[in-house]
Structures are given as structure tokens and as C-alpha cells.
CSV table of C-alpha atoms and ligand atoms in Angstrom, one decimal:
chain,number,residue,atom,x,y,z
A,1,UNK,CA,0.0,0.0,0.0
A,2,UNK,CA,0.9,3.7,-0.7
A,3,UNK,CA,0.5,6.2,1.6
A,4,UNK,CA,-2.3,8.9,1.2
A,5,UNK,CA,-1.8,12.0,0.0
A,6,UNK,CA,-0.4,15.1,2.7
A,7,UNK,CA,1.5,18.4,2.2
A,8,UNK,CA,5.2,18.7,3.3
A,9,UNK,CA,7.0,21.4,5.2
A,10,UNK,CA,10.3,21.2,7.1
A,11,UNK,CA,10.6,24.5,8.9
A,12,UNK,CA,14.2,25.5,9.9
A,13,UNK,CA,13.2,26.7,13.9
A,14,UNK,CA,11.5,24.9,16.4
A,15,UNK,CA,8.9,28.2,16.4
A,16,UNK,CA,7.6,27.8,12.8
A,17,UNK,CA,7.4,24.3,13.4
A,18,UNK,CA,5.3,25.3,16.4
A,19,UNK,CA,3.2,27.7,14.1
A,20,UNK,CA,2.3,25.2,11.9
A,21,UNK,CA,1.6,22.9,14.3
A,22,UNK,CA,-0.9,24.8,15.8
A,23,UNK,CA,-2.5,26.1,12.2
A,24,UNK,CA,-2.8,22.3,11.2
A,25,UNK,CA,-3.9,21.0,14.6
A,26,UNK,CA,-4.8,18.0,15.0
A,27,UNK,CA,-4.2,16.9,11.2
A,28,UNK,CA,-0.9,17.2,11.4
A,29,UNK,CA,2.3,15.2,12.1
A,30,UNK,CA,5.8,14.8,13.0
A,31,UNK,CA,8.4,12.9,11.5
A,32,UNK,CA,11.9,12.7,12.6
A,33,UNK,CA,13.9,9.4,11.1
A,34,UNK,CA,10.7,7.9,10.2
A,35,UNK,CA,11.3,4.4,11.1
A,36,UNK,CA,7.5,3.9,12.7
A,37,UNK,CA,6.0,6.4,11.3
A,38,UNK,CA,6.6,5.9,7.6
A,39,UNK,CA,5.4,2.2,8.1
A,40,UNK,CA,1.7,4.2,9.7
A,41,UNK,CA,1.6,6.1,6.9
A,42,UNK,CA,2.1,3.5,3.7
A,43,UNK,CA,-0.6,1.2,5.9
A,44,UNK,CA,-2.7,4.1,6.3
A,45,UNK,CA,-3.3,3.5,9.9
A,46,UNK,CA,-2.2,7.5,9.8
A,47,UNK,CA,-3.5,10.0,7.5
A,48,UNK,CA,-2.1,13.6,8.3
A,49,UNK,CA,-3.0,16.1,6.2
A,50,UNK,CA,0.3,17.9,6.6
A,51,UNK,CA,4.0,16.3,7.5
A,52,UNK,CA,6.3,18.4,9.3
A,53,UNK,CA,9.5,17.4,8.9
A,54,UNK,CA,11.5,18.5,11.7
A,55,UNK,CA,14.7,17.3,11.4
A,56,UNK,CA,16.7,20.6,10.0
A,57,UNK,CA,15.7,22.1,13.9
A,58,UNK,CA,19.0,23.1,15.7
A,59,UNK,CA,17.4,22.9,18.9
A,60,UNK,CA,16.7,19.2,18.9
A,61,UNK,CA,20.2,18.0,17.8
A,62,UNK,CA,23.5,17.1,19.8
A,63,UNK,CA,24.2,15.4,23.6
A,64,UNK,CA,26.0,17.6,26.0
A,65,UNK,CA,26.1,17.9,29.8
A,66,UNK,CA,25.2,21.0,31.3
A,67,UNK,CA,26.2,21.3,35.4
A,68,UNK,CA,25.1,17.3,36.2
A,69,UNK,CA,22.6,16.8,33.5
A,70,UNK,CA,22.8,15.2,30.6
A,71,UNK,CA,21.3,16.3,27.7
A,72,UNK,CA,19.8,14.6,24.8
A,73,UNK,CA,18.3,16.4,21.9
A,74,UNK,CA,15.0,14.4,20.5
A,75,UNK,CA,16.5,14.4,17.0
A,76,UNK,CA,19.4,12.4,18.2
A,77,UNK,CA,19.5,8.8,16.5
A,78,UNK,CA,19.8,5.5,18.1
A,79,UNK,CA,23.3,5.4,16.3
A,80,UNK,CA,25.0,8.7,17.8
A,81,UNK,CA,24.3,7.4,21.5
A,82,UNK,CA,25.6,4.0,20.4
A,83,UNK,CA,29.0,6.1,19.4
A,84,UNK,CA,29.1,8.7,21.7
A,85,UNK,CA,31.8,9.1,24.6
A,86,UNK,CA,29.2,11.6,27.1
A,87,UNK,CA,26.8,8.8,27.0
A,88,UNK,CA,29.0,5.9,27.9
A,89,UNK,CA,30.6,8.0,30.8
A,90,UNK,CA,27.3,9.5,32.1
A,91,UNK,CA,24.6,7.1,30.9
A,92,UNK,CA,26.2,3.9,30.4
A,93,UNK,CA,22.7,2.4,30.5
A,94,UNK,CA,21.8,3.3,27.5
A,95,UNK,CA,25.3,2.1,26.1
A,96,UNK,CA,24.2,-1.1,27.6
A,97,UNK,CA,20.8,-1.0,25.7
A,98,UNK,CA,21.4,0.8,22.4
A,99,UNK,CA,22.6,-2.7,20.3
A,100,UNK,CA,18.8,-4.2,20.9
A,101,UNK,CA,17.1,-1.8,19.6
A,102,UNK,CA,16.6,-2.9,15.7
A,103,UNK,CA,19.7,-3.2,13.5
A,104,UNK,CA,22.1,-0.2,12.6
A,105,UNK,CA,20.2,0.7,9.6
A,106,UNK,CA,17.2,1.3,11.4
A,107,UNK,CA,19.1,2.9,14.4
A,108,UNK,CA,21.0,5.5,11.9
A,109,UNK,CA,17.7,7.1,11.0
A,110,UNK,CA,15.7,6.5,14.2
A,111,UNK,CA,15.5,9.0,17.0
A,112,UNK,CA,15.9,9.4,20.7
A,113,UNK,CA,13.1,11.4,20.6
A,114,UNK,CA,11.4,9.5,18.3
A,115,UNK,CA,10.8,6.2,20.2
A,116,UNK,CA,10.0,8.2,23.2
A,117,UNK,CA,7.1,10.5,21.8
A,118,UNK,CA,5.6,7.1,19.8
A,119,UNK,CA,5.5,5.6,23.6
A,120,UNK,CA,5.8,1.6,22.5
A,121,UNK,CA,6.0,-0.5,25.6
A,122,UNK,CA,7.9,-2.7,23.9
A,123,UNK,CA,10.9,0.0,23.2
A,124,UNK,CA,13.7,0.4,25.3
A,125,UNK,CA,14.4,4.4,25.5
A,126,UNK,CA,11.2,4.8,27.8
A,127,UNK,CA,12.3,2.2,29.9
A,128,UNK,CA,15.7,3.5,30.3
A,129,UNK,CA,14.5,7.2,30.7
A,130,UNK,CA,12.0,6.2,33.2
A,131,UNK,CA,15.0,4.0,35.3
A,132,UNK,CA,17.3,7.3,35.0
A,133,UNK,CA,14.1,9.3,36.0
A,134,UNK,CA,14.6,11.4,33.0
A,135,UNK,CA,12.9,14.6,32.3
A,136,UNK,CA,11.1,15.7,29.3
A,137,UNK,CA,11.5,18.8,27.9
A,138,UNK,CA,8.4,19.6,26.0
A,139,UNK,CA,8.0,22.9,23.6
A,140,UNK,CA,3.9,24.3,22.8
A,141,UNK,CA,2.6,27.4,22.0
A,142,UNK,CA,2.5,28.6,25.6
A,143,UNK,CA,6.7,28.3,25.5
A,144,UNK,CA,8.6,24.7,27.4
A,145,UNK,CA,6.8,22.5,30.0
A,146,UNK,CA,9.1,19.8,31.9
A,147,UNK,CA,7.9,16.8,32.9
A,148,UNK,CA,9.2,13.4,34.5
A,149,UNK,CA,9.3,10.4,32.8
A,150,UNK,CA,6.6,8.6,35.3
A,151,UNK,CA,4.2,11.1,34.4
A,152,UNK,CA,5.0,11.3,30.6
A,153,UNK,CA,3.9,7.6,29.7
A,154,UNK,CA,1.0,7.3,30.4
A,155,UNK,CA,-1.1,4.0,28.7
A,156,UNK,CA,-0.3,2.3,25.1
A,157,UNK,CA,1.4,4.0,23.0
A,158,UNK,CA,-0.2,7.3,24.5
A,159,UNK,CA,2.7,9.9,26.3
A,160,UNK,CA,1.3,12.9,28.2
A,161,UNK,CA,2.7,15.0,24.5
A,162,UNK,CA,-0.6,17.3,23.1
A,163,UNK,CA,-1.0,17.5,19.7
A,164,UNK,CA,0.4,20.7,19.4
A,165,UNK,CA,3.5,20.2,21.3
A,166,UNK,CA,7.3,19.0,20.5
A,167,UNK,CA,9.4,16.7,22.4
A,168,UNK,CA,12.9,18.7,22.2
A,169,UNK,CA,15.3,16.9,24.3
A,170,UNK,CA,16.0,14.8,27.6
A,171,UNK,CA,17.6,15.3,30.6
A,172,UNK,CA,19.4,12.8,32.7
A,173,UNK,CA,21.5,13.4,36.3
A,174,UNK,CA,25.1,12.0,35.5
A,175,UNK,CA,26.0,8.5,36.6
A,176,UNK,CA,28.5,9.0,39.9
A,177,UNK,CA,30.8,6.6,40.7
A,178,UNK,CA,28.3,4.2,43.1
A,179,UNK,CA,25.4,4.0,40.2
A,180,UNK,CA,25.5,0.4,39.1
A,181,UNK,CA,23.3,-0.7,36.4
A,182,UNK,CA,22.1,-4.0,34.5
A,183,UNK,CA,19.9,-3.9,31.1
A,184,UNK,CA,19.1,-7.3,29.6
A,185,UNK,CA,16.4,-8.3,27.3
A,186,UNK,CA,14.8,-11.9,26.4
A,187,UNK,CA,14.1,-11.7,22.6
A,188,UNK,CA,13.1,-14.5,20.1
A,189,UNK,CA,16.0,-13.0,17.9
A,190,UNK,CA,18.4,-10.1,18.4
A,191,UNK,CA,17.0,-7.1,16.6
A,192,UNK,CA,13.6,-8.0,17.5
A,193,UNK,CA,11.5,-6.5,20.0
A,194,UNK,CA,11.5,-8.1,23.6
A,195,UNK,CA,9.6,-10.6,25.1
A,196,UNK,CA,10.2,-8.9,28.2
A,197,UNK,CA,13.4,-7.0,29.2
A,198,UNK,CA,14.3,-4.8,32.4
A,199,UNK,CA,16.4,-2.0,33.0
A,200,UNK,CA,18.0,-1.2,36.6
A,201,UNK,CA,19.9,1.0,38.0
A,202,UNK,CA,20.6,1.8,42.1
A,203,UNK,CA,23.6,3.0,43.9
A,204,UNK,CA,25.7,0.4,45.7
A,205,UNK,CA,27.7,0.9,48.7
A,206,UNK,CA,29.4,-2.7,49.6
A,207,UNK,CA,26.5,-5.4,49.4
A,208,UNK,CA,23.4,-2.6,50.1
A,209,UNK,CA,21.8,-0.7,47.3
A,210,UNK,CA,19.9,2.2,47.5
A,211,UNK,CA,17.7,4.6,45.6
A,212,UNK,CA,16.7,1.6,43.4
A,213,UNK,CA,14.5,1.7,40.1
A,214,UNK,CA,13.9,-1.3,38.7
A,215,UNK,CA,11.8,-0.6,35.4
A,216,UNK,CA,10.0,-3.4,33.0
A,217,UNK,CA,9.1,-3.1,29.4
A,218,UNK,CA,6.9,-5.3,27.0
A,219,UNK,CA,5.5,-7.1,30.5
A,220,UNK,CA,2.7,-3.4,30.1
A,221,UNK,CA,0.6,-0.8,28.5
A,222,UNK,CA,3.8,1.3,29.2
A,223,UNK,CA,7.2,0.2,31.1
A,224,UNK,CA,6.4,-0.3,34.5
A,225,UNK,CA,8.8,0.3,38.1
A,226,UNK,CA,8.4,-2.8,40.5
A,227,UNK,CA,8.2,-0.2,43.1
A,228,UNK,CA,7.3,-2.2,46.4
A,229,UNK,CA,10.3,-4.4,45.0
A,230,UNK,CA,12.8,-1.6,45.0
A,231,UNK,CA,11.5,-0.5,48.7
A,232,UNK,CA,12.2,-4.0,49.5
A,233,UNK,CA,15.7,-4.3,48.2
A,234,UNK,CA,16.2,0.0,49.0
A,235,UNK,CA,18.9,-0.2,52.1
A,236,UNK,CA,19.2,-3.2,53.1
A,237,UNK,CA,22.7,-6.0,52.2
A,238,UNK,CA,21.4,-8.2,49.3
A,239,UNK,CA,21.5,-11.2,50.2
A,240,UNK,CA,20.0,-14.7,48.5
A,241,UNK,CA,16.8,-14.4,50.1
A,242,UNK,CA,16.3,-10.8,49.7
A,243,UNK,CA,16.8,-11.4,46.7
A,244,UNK,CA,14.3,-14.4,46.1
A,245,UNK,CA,11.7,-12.1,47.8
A,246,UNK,CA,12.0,-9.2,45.3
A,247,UNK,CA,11.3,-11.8,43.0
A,248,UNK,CA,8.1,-13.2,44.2
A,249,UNK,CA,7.1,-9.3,45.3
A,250,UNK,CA,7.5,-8.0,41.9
A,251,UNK,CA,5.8,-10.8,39.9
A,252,UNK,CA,2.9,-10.1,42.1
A,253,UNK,CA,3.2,-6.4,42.0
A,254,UNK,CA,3.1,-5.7,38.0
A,255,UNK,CA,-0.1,-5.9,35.9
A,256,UNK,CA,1.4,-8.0,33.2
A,257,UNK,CA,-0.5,-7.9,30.0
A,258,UNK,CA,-0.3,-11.3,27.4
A,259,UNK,CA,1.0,-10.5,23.7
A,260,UNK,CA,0.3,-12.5,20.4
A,261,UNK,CA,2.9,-15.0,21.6
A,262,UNK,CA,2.9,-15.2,24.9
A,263,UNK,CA,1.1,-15.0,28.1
A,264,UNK,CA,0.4,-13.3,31.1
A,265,UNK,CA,2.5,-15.9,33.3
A,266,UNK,CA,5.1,-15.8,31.1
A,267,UNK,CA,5.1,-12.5,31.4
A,268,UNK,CA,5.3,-12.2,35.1
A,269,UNK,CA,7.7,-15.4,35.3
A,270,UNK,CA,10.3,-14.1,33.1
A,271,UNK,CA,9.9,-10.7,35.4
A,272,UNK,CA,11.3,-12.4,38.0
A,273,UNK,CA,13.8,-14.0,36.0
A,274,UNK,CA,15.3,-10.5,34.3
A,275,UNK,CA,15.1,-9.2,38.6
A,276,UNK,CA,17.3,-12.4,39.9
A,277,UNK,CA,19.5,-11.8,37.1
A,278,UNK,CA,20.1,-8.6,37.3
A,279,UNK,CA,20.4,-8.2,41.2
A,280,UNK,CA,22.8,-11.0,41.2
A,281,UNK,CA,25.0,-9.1,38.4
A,282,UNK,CA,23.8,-5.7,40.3
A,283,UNK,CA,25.3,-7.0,43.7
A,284,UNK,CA,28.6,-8.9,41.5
B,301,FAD,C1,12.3,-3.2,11.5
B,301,FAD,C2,12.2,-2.3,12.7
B,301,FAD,C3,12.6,-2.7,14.0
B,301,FAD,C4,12.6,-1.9,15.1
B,301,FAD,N1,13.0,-2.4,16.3
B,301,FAD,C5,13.0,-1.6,17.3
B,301,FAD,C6,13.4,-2.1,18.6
B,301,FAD,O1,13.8,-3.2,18.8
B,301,FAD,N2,13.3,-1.2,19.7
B,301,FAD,C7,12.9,0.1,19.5
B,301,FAD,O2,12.8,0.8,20.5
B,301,FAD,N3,12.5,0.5,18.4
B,301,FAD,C8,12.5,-0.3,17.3
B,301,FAD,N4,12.1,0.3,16.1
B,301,FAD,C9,11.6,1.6,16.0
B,301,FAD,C10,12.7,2.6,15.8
B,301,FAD,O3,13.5,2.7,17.0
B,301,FAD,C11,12.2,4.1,15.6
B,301,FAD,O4,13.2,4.8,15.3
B,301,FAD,C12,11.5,4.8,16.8
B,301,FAD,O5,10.4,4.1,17.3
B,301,FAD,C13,10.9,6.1,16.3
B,301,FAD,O6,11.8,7.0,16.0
B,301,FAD,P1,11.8,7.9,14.7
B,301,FAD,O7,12.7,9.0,14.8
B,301,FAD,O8,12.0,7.0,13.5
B,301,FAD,O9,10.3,8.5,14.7
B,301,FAD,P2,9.2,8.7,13.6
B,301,FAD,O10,8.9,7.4,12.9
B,301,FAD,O11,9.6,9.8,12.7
B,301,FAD,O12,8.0,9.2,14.5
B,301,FAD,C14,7.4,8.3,15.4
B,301,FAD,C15,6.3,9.1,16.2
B,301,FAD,O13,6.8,10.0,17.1
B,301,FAD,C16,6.4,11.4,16.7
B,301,FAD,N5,7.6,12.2,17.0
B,301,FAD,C17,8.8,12.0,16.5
B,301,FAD,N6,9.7,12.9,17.0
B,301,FAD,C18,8.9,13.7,17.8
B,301,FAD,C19,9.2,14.8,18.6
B,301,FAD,N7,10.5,15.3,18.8
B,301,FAD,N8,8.2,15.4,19.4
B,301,FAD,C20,7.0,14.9,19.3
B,301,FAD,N9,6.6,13.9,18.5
B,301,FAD,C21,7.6,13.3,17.8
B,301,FAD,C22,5.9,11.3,15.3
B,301,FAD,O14,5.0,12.3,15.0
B,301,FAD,C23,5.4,9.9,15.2
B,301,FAD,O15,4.1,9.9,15.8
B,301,FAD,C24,12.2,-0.5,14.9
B,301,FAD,C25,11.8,0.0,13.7
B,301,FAD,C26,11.8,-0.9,12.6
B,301,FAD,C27,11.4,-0.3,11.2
């Protein structure tokens, strides 16, 4: 199938882009590298009557770190925070997680920004930005609007972004030296999306962590914290049978929703599989 018909524009600064945003309303649409939406569009599952390309706008581009917060522009692809240096030394999680998401040719178009503003529980940016308890930084016509990452996915593919708004970059506090960290997927084939995978990251002083975040995606409508787990685990040495009690606590604690393949108790078993592991190599 072809896609339907729509006008083009690819403003040059974030406020035209904003301006014809807000003429087109609800009509209109995004793209960045395309790699979701183009697939939308030539199934016609989305019809905009107006694209707006917006990947020639300075203010979405580059990583940096400003004081202790790293920045990542929306229009950043998977490929640059595979490659970049700033990321592995202040957000080595998503070092750890960038080479399972798709293939290179698909991550040298696709966009930070991208995968978070599409919202797919499946994906592993919203994951990682909600275990780094990112911040969003959100333009609209009334100027920029931050908000966390727990409040920004909200169900299935649905973020807390209005129609007339653009996602312009991330912010992340800096790793310090006691963050410690473990991303791991379960997938049929690499490149494919997960069964279920986890992303966690704590602080570690000798065997105790603290300040834990243990986040879950494709086990949800949107990744999901196994937060009466982490208060389990938060302060106290890890031990085998703290350990096995996060386990059973978290398996019990998230909502898991069944996919084509495979079921709700698969779902919930293999949470407590991705927690074990990850705690042991956590605690390592
Ligand atoms: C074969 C294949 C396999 C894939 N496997 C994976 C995988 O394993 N894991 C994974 O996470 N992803 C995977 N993807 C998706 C890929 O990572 C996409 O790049 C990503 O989901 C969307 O990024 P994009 O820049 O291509 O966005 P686009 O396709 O351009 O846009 C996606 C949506 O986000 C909106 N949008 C884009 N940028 C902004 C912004 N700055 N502000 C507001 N809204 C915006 C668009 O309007 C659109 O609705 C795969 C894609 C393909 C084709």
C-alpha cells in the first residue's frame, strides 16, 4: 500500500514548526527518522493532512552535559548514542541498551526522541529514561513545560505530549561513581522486539543498594517500576533471600499484559527472571 496524499513542510526553527503545528492542529504530524511512522503512513493507519519534517531544527540535535545533567536532543539517532563518549561516561545504560534496539540501519535514522514521543512499551528508551528518571523537555505554544518520565507515559502507545507540542530533548542526572546498572532483554532473535526486558539501576555501597528503580518493558501498556520491590531491596545488604523475595514481590506487583505469543505468566515469570539476574549481576 501507498500512503495517502499530505503536504510537506520542514521548517528551519523549532517556532515555525510550532506555528504550523498549531495552524494544522490535530491533522498534522511529525516525523523525525521515520522508522515507525513511515510504516503508519504507507498502511494508512495514519493520515495527516500535513507532515512536518522537523529534522533541520538546531534545537533538537546534539548530547552535551550542562552542570550534572545530561542532555539529549530528541533528534538524536539510536546510532550517535551508540557512538558517543558523554553517554557511555554518564549514561552507560543506554550504552548497555542501544545494540537491541533494531539493526544499525534502522538505528541511523531513528530518533531518541522518536521512540519516546511514539510511547511503545515494547521499546527500550522509555524504559531506560523512566529508570534514570529522566525529564522531558516539552515545547507548545505557551513556550517549554518539563515533565518526568513517570508522568510522561501514560497507557499504550499514549505519552502525556498534546497534539500541538514538540518533544525537544531529555535530561538525565550523570551516573556518579556508586550508580551500578544491568539492562538485559529476552528476545526471540536479536533485533527483534522483547519478550520482556528490564532496566535497573541503584547506587551500591558494599552489598546494600539504595535509591533503586527497577523498570520493566513489553510485560505493560507502558514500562512499568516494580516499586514495592525496590523498597524491599532499597537499604538493606542483598542477600540470597532478599533477593528471592523481590522476586516473588515484583511478579505479584506488576499488571502484566499477554501479547500474540505469549502469556500473562510468562510475562510475570520471566519478570522475576530478568530481577534475579540482574540483582545478582547488580550485587557482582
Ligand atoms: C524493523 C524495525 C525494527 C525496530 N525495532 C525496534 C526495537 O527493537 N526497539 C525500539 O525501541 N524501536 C525499534 N524500532 C523503532 C525505531 O527505534 C524508531 O526509530 C522509533 O520508534 C521512532 O523514532 P523515529 O525517529 O523513527 O520516529 P518517527 O517514525 O519519525 O516518529 C514516530 C512518532 O513520534 C512522533 N515524533 C517524532 N519525533 C517527535 C518529537 N520530537 N516530538 C513529538 N513527537 C515526535 C511522530 O509524530 C510519530 O508519531 C524498529 C523499527 C523498525 C522499522
Amino acid at each position: 500500500m501507498k500512503a495517502a496524499a499530505f503536504d510537506y513542510a520542514k521548517p528551519k526553527a523549532l517556532s515555525e514548526a510550532l506555528a504550523l503545528l498549531a495552524e494544522a492542529g490535530e491533522d498534522a504530524r511529525l516525523i523525525a527518522g521515520g522508522q515507525t511512522l513511515l510504516a503508519t503512513l504507507n498502511l494508512r493507519l495514519s493520515e495527516p493532512s500535513i507532515l512536518i519534517d522537523i529534522t533541520n531544527l538546531d534545537e533538537l540535535k546534539g548530547i552535551s552535559v550542562i552542570g550534572d545533567q545530561l542532555r539529549i536532543g530528541a533528534l538524536v539517532t539510536h546510532t550517535e548514542i551508540e557512538d558517543s563518549k558523554l553517554i557511555a561516561q554518564h549514561a552507560p545504560l543506554l550504552k548497555a541498551a542501544v545494540p537491541h534496539i533494531a539493526h544499525r540501519a534502522i538505528r541511523n535514522l531513528g530518533t531518541w526522541g522518536g521512540s519516546l514521543a511514539y510511547g511503545d512499551p515494547a521499546a527500550e528508551w522509555p524504559a531506560c529514561s523512566l529508570a534514570l528518571n529522566a525529564t522531558m523537555l516539552i515545547a507548545g505554544p505557551d513556550g517549554e513545560r518539563r515533565i518526568s518520565a513517570q508522568d510522561f507515559f501514560i497507557d499504550l502507545y499514549t505519552t502525556s505530549l498534546e497534539p500541538n507540542e514538540i518533544l525537544v530533548a531529555t535530561e538525565i542526572s550523570v551516573a556518579n561513581t556508586n550508580q551500578v546498572f544491568y539492562f538485559h532483554e529476552l528476545a526471540r532473535r536479536h533485533g527483534d522486539y522483547a519478550v520482556a526486558g528490564a532496566a535497573l539501576v541503584a547506587q551500591k555501597q558494599g552489598t546494600v543498594l539504595s535509591e533503586c528503580a527497577f523498570t520493566f518493558f513489553s510485560v505493560g501498556a507502558t514500562p512499568v517500576m516494580a516499586l514495592k520491590a525496590q523498597a524491599l531491596v532499597n537499604g538493606k545488604p542483598l542477600t540470597e533471600e532478599l533477593i528471592a523475595s523481590a522476586v516473588a514481590v515484583a511478579r505479584g506487583e506488576i499488571e502484566a499484559i499477554a501479547d500474540i505469543t505469549n502469556s500473562v505468566e510468562t510475562k510475570q515469570h520471566l519478570i522475576g527472571v530478568l530481577l534475579e539476574r540482574g540483582l545478582k549481576h547488580l550485587i557482582a
